[in-house]
Amino acid sequence: MSKATTNVDFRKVDVDQYEEEKYEDDAVVDDGVTGPNDAEVQALIAKGRLADALQTVLSTPPIASKNPAVKDKAAQVVMKVLTAFKAADIDGAIKNLDQNKLDVLMKYIYRGFEMSSEGNGAQLLVWHDKVFAVTGLGSIVRVLTDRRRV
Amino acid sequence: MSLYSFGLDPVSCHAWNKDRTQIAISPNNTEVHIYQKSGKEWTKIHELTQHSGRITGIDWAPISNRIVTCASDRNAYVWTLKDRVWKPTLVLLRINRAATCVKWSPLENKFALGSGARIISVCYFEKENDWWLSKHIKKPIRSTVLSLDWHPNNILLAAGSSDFQCRVFSGYIKDIEEKPGPTAWGSKMPFGEMLLEQGDDGGWVHSVCFSPSGNSLAWVSHSSTILVTDAANKKTVTQLKTEYLPLLAVLYLNETEIVAAGHDCCPYQFSYMGPDSLKYIGKIDLPKQNSKVNMSAMQHFRNLDKRATTENENTDLETLHQNSISQLCIVEGDRSKVTKFSSVGLDGDMVIWDFKH
């Protein structure tokens, strides 16, 4: 057989660009939300007001931003807050979150899994377990289907 | 409630005849099987085999006794019973992708068909040439139409699509009907006019259903949410994020009670009382009380021998359905007061549920 049959470069061609009626995902409009204020959150963590820090970071997620750097920075801040928590305090903090914030928290937990820095794994799994106990499978499905990614 | 198993193959879709003595189902292949009720059993009496692609939708018009079927072979047929045999009539759809869902209108003079060609075909019968013609609704649908439901006024049509939007269109065909009066959804209704477009965060809209009066519209999305739009209250949308797996089918049982079912294999009841008042009421399937009988020594040994474990692990689900429920249908009662509804699922079972108001 000739060498040409082993050539799989054709798989790298993007044929969808030639489709006239291609679906453009333009539903997410950039509304300028750039994520939580790093200094403010650091101050709250230093003071030990972790539940407040959690509320702050979850109320301004940059989900509409098209800039990946903004999203990365926000994710780092959230990771700092999540790892600062002691296991026993997590339940109390989750109780004060409403449905929307819980969904955003679940998105950040999965973002944390993606970023996979060494120390975080175990703590993130504890968070995942506790949030799942409250919200069930629905919030995990919403992490997967929601196009406004965190 | 009663359960009947149609075999091991998933039931993709089903439809009942007028007095509920016959049911048309498709066992996930290119055929439609019609079963007749005899006592507690169902016997197959007809097989409709015209399609060459997998059947995706069946609807049975109760008064005119016609069945419309659509399949992934880009065709739809309207079947009429002549001399106790079902005879198909081809419908000219002019679509170039698979059909996904089909529904007769309340007066049965036309039907709507959704397809992967991003088009809704509203089809009506033309006497001169003895065939079914279609008119297309194209804009602004941007992806496959997954579900359809007609408004009780026979004109408005709700469509759920995989571009994450739920829309209401006018399906008014001036050749066969008179101009409709204004409704809560709008007053100008030329064919193809879009009266509502509403999406949520990003789930495909699996199923849509108008309330019995037609004033509100419920739909379920793949993001595990159920949403209701209220035309009587300025088309405000109320959303309820559920903690379950995505729901695939939704049905109104009366003006305020909604039942929805999906990948959790269990029908759930919701209640919509007005804007911002959409609540989860409970499961309609009450789990079997697993009687924990003390296992005899023989049972222990048998388990150890077969499965290398002494635990009695029952792998069945607690719900009646053992796999996702794909469709819900009214069995008894009219739209405004449903007393029985049926569900079919990927496990090949059909369950009839009772509902008390």
Coordinates of C-alpha atoms in Angstrom, one line a residue:
Chain A
M1 CA 0.0 0.0 0.0
S2 CA 1.2 3.5 -0.7
K3 CA 2.2 5.9 2.0
A4 CA -0.7 8.2 1.2
T5 CA -3.2 6.0 2.9
T6 CA -1.7 6.7 6.3
N7 CA -2.0 10.4 5.9
V8 CA -4.6 11.7 8.3
D9 CA -4.1 15.5 7.8
F10 CA -7.6 15.7 6.2
R11 CA -8.9 15.5 9.8
K12 CA -7.4 18.9 10.6
V13 CA -9.4 20.7 7.9
D14 CA -12.2 22.7 9.4
V15 CA -15.1 22.0 7.0
D16 CA -17.6 23.9 9.0
Q17 CA -16.1 27.3 8.0
Y18 CA -17.6 26.7 4.5
E19 CA -21.1 26.2 5.7
E20 CA -23.2 29.2 4.8
E21 CA -25.7 29.0 7.5
K22 CA -23.3 28.3 10.3
Y23 CA -24.6 28.8 13.8
E24 CA -22.9 31.8 15.3
D25 CA -23.0 31.7 19.1
D26 CA -23.6 35.3 19.8
A27 CA -26.0 35.0 22.6
V28 CA -23.4 35.9 25.3
V29 CA -23.0 39.7 25.2
D30 CA -19.9 41.1 27.0
D31 CA -21.4 43.2 29.8
G32 CA -18.0 44.4 31.2
V33 CA -18.1 42.4 34.4
T34 CA -14.5 41.7 35.1
G35 CA -14.7 39.5 38.1
P36 CA -14.1 40.0 41.8
N37 CA -11.8 42.7 43.1
D38 CA -8.6 40.9 44.1
A39 CA -7.5 43.2 46.9
E40 CA -11.0 43.3 48.5
V41 CA -11.2 39.6 48.6
Q42 CA -7.7 39.2 50.0
A43 CA -8.6 41.6 52.8
L44 CA -11.7 39.6 53.6
I45 CA -9.7 36.3 53.7
A46 CA -7.1 37.9 55.9
K47 CA -9.8 39.1 58.3
G48 CA -11.2 35.6 58.4
R49 CA -14.5 36.5 57.0
L50 CA -14.5 33.6 54.6
A51 CA -18.3 33.4 54.1
D52 CA -18.4 37.0 53.0
A53 CA -15.4 36.5 50.7
L54 CA -17.4 33.6 49.1
Q55 CA -20.5 35.7 48.6
T56 CA -18.4 38.4 47.0
V57 CA -16.6 36.3 44.5
L58 CA -19.8 34.4 43.5
S59 CA -21.8 37.6 42.8
T60 CA -19.5 39.0 40.1
P61 CA -18.4 36.1 37.9
P62 CA -17.0 37.3 34.5
I63 CA -19.1 34.8 32.6
A64 CA -19.8 37.1 29.7
S65 CA -16.3 38.2 29.2
K66 CA -14.5 37.2 25.9
N67 CA -11.1 37.7 27.5
P68 CA -9.6 34.5 28.8
A69 CA -7.1 36.3 31.0
V70 CA -9.9 38.0 32.9
K71 CA -11.6 34.6 33.4
D72 CA -8.3 33.0 34.5
K73 CA -7.6 35.7 37.1
A74 CA -11.1 35.4 38.5
A75 CA -10.8 31.7 38.7
Q76 CA -7.5 32.0 40.7
V77 CA -9.2 34.4 43.2
V78 CA -12.0 31.9 43.7
M79 CA -9.6 29.1 44.2
K80 CA -7.9 31.1 46.9
V81 CA -11.2 31.6 48.7
L82 CA -12.2 27.9 48.4
T83 CA -8.9 26.6 49.7
A84 CA -8.9 29.1 52.6
F85 CA -12.0 27.4 54.1
K86 CA -11.8 24.8 56.8
A87 CA -13.8 21.7 56.1
A88 CA -16.2 22.3 59.0
D89 CA -17.1 25.8 57.9
I90 CA -18.1 24.8 54.3
D91 CA -21.6 23.6 55.3
G92 CA -22.5 26.9 56.9
A93 CA -21.2 29.0 54.0
I94 CA -23.2 26.9 51.5
K95 CA -26.4 27.3 53.4
N96 CA -26.4 31.1 52.8
L97 CA -26.1 30.8 49.0
D98 CA -29.1 31.0 46.7
Q99 CA -29.7 28.7 43.7
N100 CA -27.9 31.0 41.2
K101 CA -24.8 31.4 43.4
L102 CA -24.7 27.6 44.0
D103 CA -24.7 27.0 40.2
V104 CA -21.8 29.5 39.8
L105 CA -19.9 27.8 42.6
M106 CA -20.3 24.4 40.9
K107 CA -18.9 25.9 37.7
Y108 CA -15.9 27.2 39.6
I109 CA -15.4 23.8 41.3
Y110 CA -15.2 22.1 37.9
R111 CA -12.9 24.9 36.7
G112 CA -10.7 24.1 39.6
F113 CA -10.6 20.5 38.6
E114 CA -9.5 21.6 35.2
M115 CA -6.7 23.7 36.5
S116 CA -5.5 20.8 38.7
S117 CA -2.8 22.4 40.8
E118 CA -1.4 20.0 43.4
G119 CA -2.8 21.1 46.7
N120 CA -6.4 21.7 45.7
G121 CA -7.7 18.3 44.7
A122 CA -8.9 17.0 48.0
Q123 CA -10.4 20.3 49.2
L124 CA -12.3 20.7 45.9
L125 CA -13.7 17.3 46.2
V126 CA -15.0 18.1 49.7
W127 CA -16.6 21.3 48.2
H128 CA -18.1 19.3 45.3
D129 CA -19.6 16.7 47.7
K130 CA -21.2 19.4 49.9
V131 CA -22.7 21.4 47.0
F132 CA -23.9 18.3 45.3
A133 CA -25.8 17.3 48.5
V134 CA -27.7 20.5 48.3
T135 CA -28.3 21.0 44.6
G136 CA -28.2 17.4 43.2
L137 CA -27.5 16.4 39.6
G138 CA -29.2 19.5 38.2
S139 CA -26.4 21.9 38.9
I140 CA -23.8 19.5 37.4
V141 CA -25.9 19.3 34.2
R142 CA -26.1 23.1 34.2
V143 CA -22.3 23.3 34.4
L144 CA -22.1 21.2 31.3
T145 CA -24.9 22.9 29.3
D146 CA -24.5 26.5 30.2
R147 CA -22.7 28.4 27.4
R148 CA -21.7 31.3 29.7
R149 CA -18.6 29.5 30.9
V150 CA -16.7 30.7 33.9
Chain B
M1 CA -51.0 2.8 37.4
S2 CA -50.4 0.0 35.0
L3 CA -47.3 -1.1 33.2
Y4 CA -47.1 -2.9 29.9
S5 CA -43.8 -4.0 28.3
F6 CA -43.6 -3.8 24.5
G7 CA -40.3 -5.7 24.5
L8 CA -36.7 -4.9 24.9
D9 CA -36.4 -2.2 22.3
P10 CA -36.9 1.5 23.3
V11 CA -40.3 2.9 22.3
S12 CA -39.4 6.1 20.4
C13 CA -42.9 7.5 20.2
H14 CA -46.5 6.5 20.7
A15 CA -50.0 7.7 19.9
W16 CA -53.5 6.6 21.0
N17 CA -56.7 6.3 19.0
K18 CA -59.9 8.0 20.0
D19 CA -61.3 5.5 22.5
R20 CA -57.9 4.4 23.7
T21 CA -58.4 0.8 22.6
Q22 CA -55.5 1.0 20.1
I23 CA -52.0 2.3 20.4
A24 CA -49.5 3.0 17.7
I25 CA -45.8 2.7 18.7
S26 CA -42.5 2.5 17.0
P27 CA -39.9 0.2 18.5
N28 CA -37.0 2.4 17.6
N29 CA -36.9 1.2 13.9
T30 CA -38.5 2.0 10.6
E31 CA -41.9 0.4 11.4
V32 CA -45.0 1.5 13.3
H33 CA -46.8 -1.2 15.1
I34 CA -50.5 -0.8 16.1
Y35 CA -51.7 -2.8 19.1
Q36 CA -55.2 -3.6 20.1
K37 CA -56.2 -3.9 23.7
S38 CA -57.7 -7.3 24.7
G39 CA -58.2 -7.5 28.4
K40 CA -55.0 -6.7 30.1
E41 CA -52.9 -7.6 27.1
W42 CA -52.1 -5.8 23.9
T43 CA -52.0 -7.7 20.6
K44 CA -50.4 -6.4 17.4
I45 CA -52.9 -5.9 14.6
H46 CA -51.1 -3.8 12.1
E47 CA -47.6 -3.0 10.9
L48 CA -47.0 0.1 8.9
T49 CA -43.8 -0.3 7.0
Q50 CA -43.6 2.5 4.4
H51 CA -40.7 4.4 5.9
S52 CA -37.0 3.7 5.2
G53 CA -35.6 5.7 8.1
R54 CA -36.1 5.5 11.8
I55 CA -39.6 6.7 12.9
T56 CA -39.3 9.9 14.9
G57 CA -42.9 11.0 15.4
I58 CA -46.4 9.5 15.4
D59 CA -49.6 11.4 15.9
W60 CA -53.2 9.9 15.7
A61 CA -56.0 12.3 15.0
P62 CA -58.9 11.1 17.1
I63 CA -61.9 12.5 15.2
S64 CA -60.8 11.9 11.6
N65 CA -58.9 8.7 12.5
R66 CA -55.8 9.5 10.5
I67 CA -52.3 8.8 11.6
V68 CA -49.4 10.9 10.5
T69 CA -45.9 9.5 10.9
C70 CA -42.5 11.1 10.2
A71 CA -39.1 9.6 10.0
S72 CA -35.4 10.3 9.6
D73 CA -35.8 9.5 5.8
R74 CA -37.0 13.1 5.3
N75 CA -40.6 11.9 4.6
A76 CA -43.9 11.9 6.3
Y77 CA -47.0 9.9 5.5
V78 CA -50.7 10.3 6.4
W79 CA -52.4 7.0 6.9
T80 CA -56.1 6.4 6.5
L81 CA -57.9 3.2 7.3
K82 CA -59.6 1.7 4.2
D83 CA -61.1 -1.8 4.4
R84 CA -59.3 -2.4 7.7
V85 CA -55.9 -1.7 6.1
W86 CA -53.9 1.5 6.7
K87 CA -53.0 3.1 3.4
P88 CA -50.3 5.8 3.2
T89 CA -50.4 9.1 1.4
L90 CA -47.1 10.9 0.8
V91 CA -46.7 14.4 2.1
L92 CA -44.6 16.8 0.0
L93 CA -42.4 18.2 2.7
R94 CA -39.4 19.6 0.7
I95 CA -37.0 19.2 3.5
N96 CA -33.4 18.0 3.1
R97 CA -32.8 16.7 6.6
A98 CA -34.6 14.2 8.9
A99 CA -38.0 15.0 10.4
T100 CA -38.0 15.1 14.2
C101 CA -41.6 15.6 15.4
V102 CA -45.1 15.9 14.1
K103 CA -48.4 17.0 15.6
W104 CA -52.0 17.3 14.3
S105 CA -53.7 20.6 14.9
P106 CA -56.7 20.6 17.3
L107 CA -59.2 20.7 14.3
E108 CA -57.2 18.1 12.4
N109 CA -57.2 20.1 9.2
K110 CA -53.4 20.5 9.2
F111 CA -50.4 19.2 11.0
A112 CA -47.0 20.7 11.9
L113 CA -43.7 18.9 11.4
G114 CA -40.3 19.8 12.8
S115 CA -37.1 18.8 11.1
G116 CA -33.3 19.0 11.3
A117 CA -33.4 21.3 8.3
R118 CA -34.2 24.1 10.7
I119 CA -37.7 24.3 9.2
I120 CA -41.2 23.8 10.5
S121 CA -43.5 22.4 7.8
V122 CA -47.2 23.2 8.3
C123 CA -49.0 20.7 6.0
Y124 CA -52.6 20.8 4.7
F125 CA -54.6 18.7 2.2
E126 CA -55.1 20.0 -1.3
K127 CA -58.2 18.4 -2.9
E128 CA -57.4 19.2 -6.5
N129 CA -54.3 17.1 -6.7
D130 CA -55.1 14.7 -3.8
W131 CA -51.9 15.3 -1.9
W132 CA -50.6 17.1 1.2
L133 CA -48.8 20.4 0.6
S134 CA -46.5 22.2 3.0
K135 CA -45.7 25.7 3.9
H136 CA -42.4 26.4 5.6
I137 CA -41.5 28.5 8.6
K138 CA -37.8 29.2 8.3
K139 CA -36.8 32.4 10.0
P140 CA -35.3 32.8 12.6
I141 CA -34.9 29.1 13.5
R142 CA -31.2 28.4 13.7
S143 CA -31.1 24.7 14.6
T144 CA -33.1 21.5 14.6
V145 CA -36.7 21.8 15.8
L146 CA -37.1 19.2 18.6
S147 CA -40.7 19.6 19.7
L148 CA -44.0 21.2 18.7
D149 CA -47.4 21.9 20.3
W150 CA -50.5 23.6 18.9
H151 CA -52.4 26.3 20.7
P152 CA -56.2 25.4 21.3
N153 CA -57.1 28.1 18.7
N154 CA -55.7 25.9 15.9
I155 CA -53.5 28.8 14.7
L156 CA -50.6 29.3 17.0
L157 CA -47.8 26.8 17.2
A158 CA -45.1 26.5 19.8
A159 CA -41.7 25.1 18.8
G160 CA -38.7 24.1 20.9
S161 CA -35.4 24.0 19.2
S162 CA -31.8 23.0 19.8
D163 CA -30.7 26.6 19.3
F164 CA -31.8 26.9 23.0
Q165 CA -34.9 28.9 22.1
C166 CA -38.6 28.3 22.6
R167 CA -40.7 30.1 20.0
V168 CA -44.4 30.7 19.2
F169 CA -45.3 31.1 15.5
S170 CA -48.5 31.6 13.7
G171 CA -49.5 28.6 11.6
Y172 CA -52.4 30.3 9.9
I173 CA -53.1 29.0 6.4
K174 CA -55.5 31.2 4.6
D175 CA -56.5 28.6 2.0
I176 CA -58.2 26.4 4.6
E177 CA -59.3 28.5 7.4
E178 CA -60.7 31.9 8.4
K179 CA -58.7 34.8 9.9
P180 CA -58.2 34.3 13.6
G181 CA -59.2 36.8 16.3
P182 CA -56.5 38.4 18.5
T183 CA -55.2 36.3 21.4
A184 CA -53.1 37.1 24.5
W185 CA -50.0 36.3 22.4
G186 CA -50.6 38.9 19.7
S187 CA -53.2 40.2 17.3
K188 CA -51.5 40.2 13.9
M189 CA -50.9 36.6 12.9
P190 CA -49.8 36.2 9.2
F191 CA -48.3 32.8 8.5
G192 CA -44.8 32.4 9.9
E193 CA -45.0 35.4 12.2
M194 CA -43.0 34.9 15.4
L195 CA -44.9 36.0 18.5
L196 CA -42.4 34.9 21.1
E197 CA -38.8 33.9 21.3
Q198 CA -37.4 33.0 24.6
G199 CA -34.3 31.1 25.6
D200 CA -32.5 30.1 28.7
D201 CA -28.9 29.6 29.6
G202 CA -28.1 27.0 27.1
G203 CA -30.2 23.9 27.1
W204 CA -31.9 22.4 24.1
V205 CA -35.6 22.7 24.4
H206 CA -36.8 19.1 24.5
S207 CA -40.6 19.6 24.9
V208 CA -43.2 22.4 24.8
C209 CA -46.8 22.4 25.9
F210 CA -49.5 25.0 25.9
S211 CA -51.9 25.2 28.9
P212 CA -55.5 24.1 28.3
S213 CA -56.6 27.8 27.8
G214 CA -53.6 28.5 25.7
N215 CA -52.6 31.5 27.9
S216 CA -49.4 30.0 29.2
L217 CA -46.7 27.8 27.7
A218 CA -44.4 25.4 29.5
W219 CA -41.2 24.0 28.2
V220 CA -38.4 21.9 29.5
S221 CA -34.7 22.4 28.7
H222 CA -31.6 20.2 28.8
S223 CA -30.2 22.5 31.5
S224 CA -32.5 20.6 34.0
T225 CA -34.9 23.6 34.1
I226 CA -38.6 23.9 33.5
L227 CA -39.9 27.3 32.3
V228 CA -43.3 28.8 31.9
T229 CA -44.3 31.9 29.9
D230 CA -47.5 33.6 30.7
A231 CA -49.1 35.5 27.9
A232 CA -51.8 36.8 30.3
N233 CA -49.1 38.5 32.3
K234 CA -47.0 40.3 29.7
K235 CA -45.2 37.1 28.6
T236 CA -43.1 37.0 31.8
V237 CA -41.0 33.9 32.0
T238 CA -40.7 32.0 35.3
Q239 CA -37.9 29.5 35.6
L240 CA -37.4 26.7 38.0
K241 CA -33.9 25.1 38.1
T242 CA -34.4 21.5 39.2
E243 CA -32.0 19.2 41.0
Y244 CA -32.7 16.3 38.6
L245 CA -31.4 15.0 35.4
P246 CA -32.8 16.8 32.3
L247 CA -36.5 16.4 31.6
L248 CA -37.6 15.3 28.1
A249 CA -41.3 15.6 28.0
V250 CA -43.8 18.0 29.5
L251 CA -47.6 17.9 29.7
Y252 CA -50.3 20.1 31.3
L253 CA -52.8 18.2 33.4
N254 CA -55.0 21.2 34.1
E255 CA -54.7 24.9 34.0
T256 CA -52.1 25.0 36.8
E257 CA -50.6 21.5 37.3
I258 CA -47.8 20.3 35.0
V259 CA -46.2 16.9 34.8
A260 CA -42.7 16.5 33.3
A261 CA -40.5 13.4 33.0
G262 CA -37.1 12.6 31.5
H263 CA -33.8 11.0 32.2
D264 CA -34.7 10.4 35.9
C265 CA -37.2 7.8 34.7
C266 CA -39.9 9.3 36.9
P267 CA -42.7 11.8 36.3
Y268 CA -42.5 14.9 38.4
Q269 CA -45.4 17.2 39.2
F270 CA -45.0 21.0 39.1
S271 CA -47.5 23.7 39.8
Y272 CA -47.7 27.2 38.1
M273 CA -49.9 29.7 39.9
G274 CA -48.7 32.9 38.3
P275 CA -45.5 34.8 37.5
D276 CA -42.6 33.8 39.8
S277 CA -44.7 31.0 41.2
L278 CA -43.5 27.8 39.7
K279 CA -43.1 25.1 42.3
Y280 CA -42.0 21.5 42.4
I281 CA -44.8 19.4 44.1
G282 CA -43.5 15.9 44.1
K283 CA -42.9 12.6 42.3
I284 CA -45.9 10.9 40.7
D285 CA -44.1 7.5 41.0
L286 CA -44.0 6.4 44.6
P287 CA -41.1 4.0 45.1
K288 CA -41.8 0.4 45.9
Q289 CA -41.4 -0.4 49.6
N290 CA -38.5 -2.8 49.4
S291 CA -39.3 -5.4 51.9
K292 CA -36.1 -6.4 53.5
V293 CA -36.7 -10.1 54.1
N294 CA -34.2 -11.9 56.2
M295 CA -32.1 -13.9 53.8
S296 CA -31.9 -17.6 54.4
A297 CA -28.6 -19.3 54.5
M298 CA -29.4 -20.8 51.1
Q299 CA -29.8 -17.3 49.6
H300 CA -26.5 -16.2 51.1
F301 CA -24.7 -19.2 49.6
R302 CA -26.4 -18.8 46.3
N303 CA -25.3 -15.2 46.1
L304 CA -21.8 -16.1 47.1
D305 CA -21.7 -18.8 44.4
K306 CA -23.2 -16.6 41.6
R307 CA -21.8 -13.2 42.3
A308 CA -19.0 -13.7 44.8
T309 CA -20.8 -11.5 47.3
T310 CA -23.3 -12.1 50.1
E311 CA -25.1 -8.8 49.7
N312 CA -28.5 -8.8 48.0
E313 CA -27.7 -6.1 45.5
N314 CA -30.8 -5.3 43.5
T315 CA -29.7 -3.4 40.4
D316 CA -33.2 -2.3 39.4
L317 CA -34.2 1.3 39.6
E318 CA -36.7 2.2 42.3
T319 CA -39.0 3.7 39.7
L320 CA -41.5 1.9 37.4
H321 CA -39.6 2.8 34.3
Q322 CA -36.1 1.4 34.1
N323 CA -34.8 3.9 31.6
S324 CA -35.4 7.4 30.5
I325 CA -39.0 8.4 29.7
S326 CA -39.2 9.9 26.2
Q327 CA -42.8 10.9 25.7
L328 CA -46.0 11.7 27.7
C329 CA -49.5 11.5 26.2
I330 CA -53.0 12.2 27.5
V331 CA -55.0 9.0 27.9
E332 CA -58.2 10.0 29.8
G333 CA -59.9 13.3 30.3
D334 CA -59.6 16.3 28.0
R335 CA -56.8 18.9 28.0
S336 CA -58.3 20.9 30.8
K337 CA -58.7 17.9 33.2
V338 CA -56.4 15.0 32.5
T339 CA -57.2 12.0 34.7
K340 CA -54.8 9.5 33.1
F341 CA -51.7 10.0 31.1
S342 CA -49.2 7.5 29.5
S343 CA -45.4 7.5 29.4
V344 CA -43.1 5.5 27.2
G345 CA -39.4 5.1 27.6
L346 CA -36.2 3.7 26.4
D347 CA -36.9 0.5 28.4
G348 CA -39.7 -0.5 26.0
D349 CA -42.4 -0.1 28.7
M350 CA -45.6 1.9 28.5
V351 CA -47.0 3.0 31.9
I352 CA -50.5 4.6 32.4
W353 CA -50.5 6.9 35.4
D354 CA -53.6 8.1 37.3
F355 CA -53.9 11.7 38.5
K356 CA -56.3 13.1 41.0
H357 CA -57.0 16.8 40.9

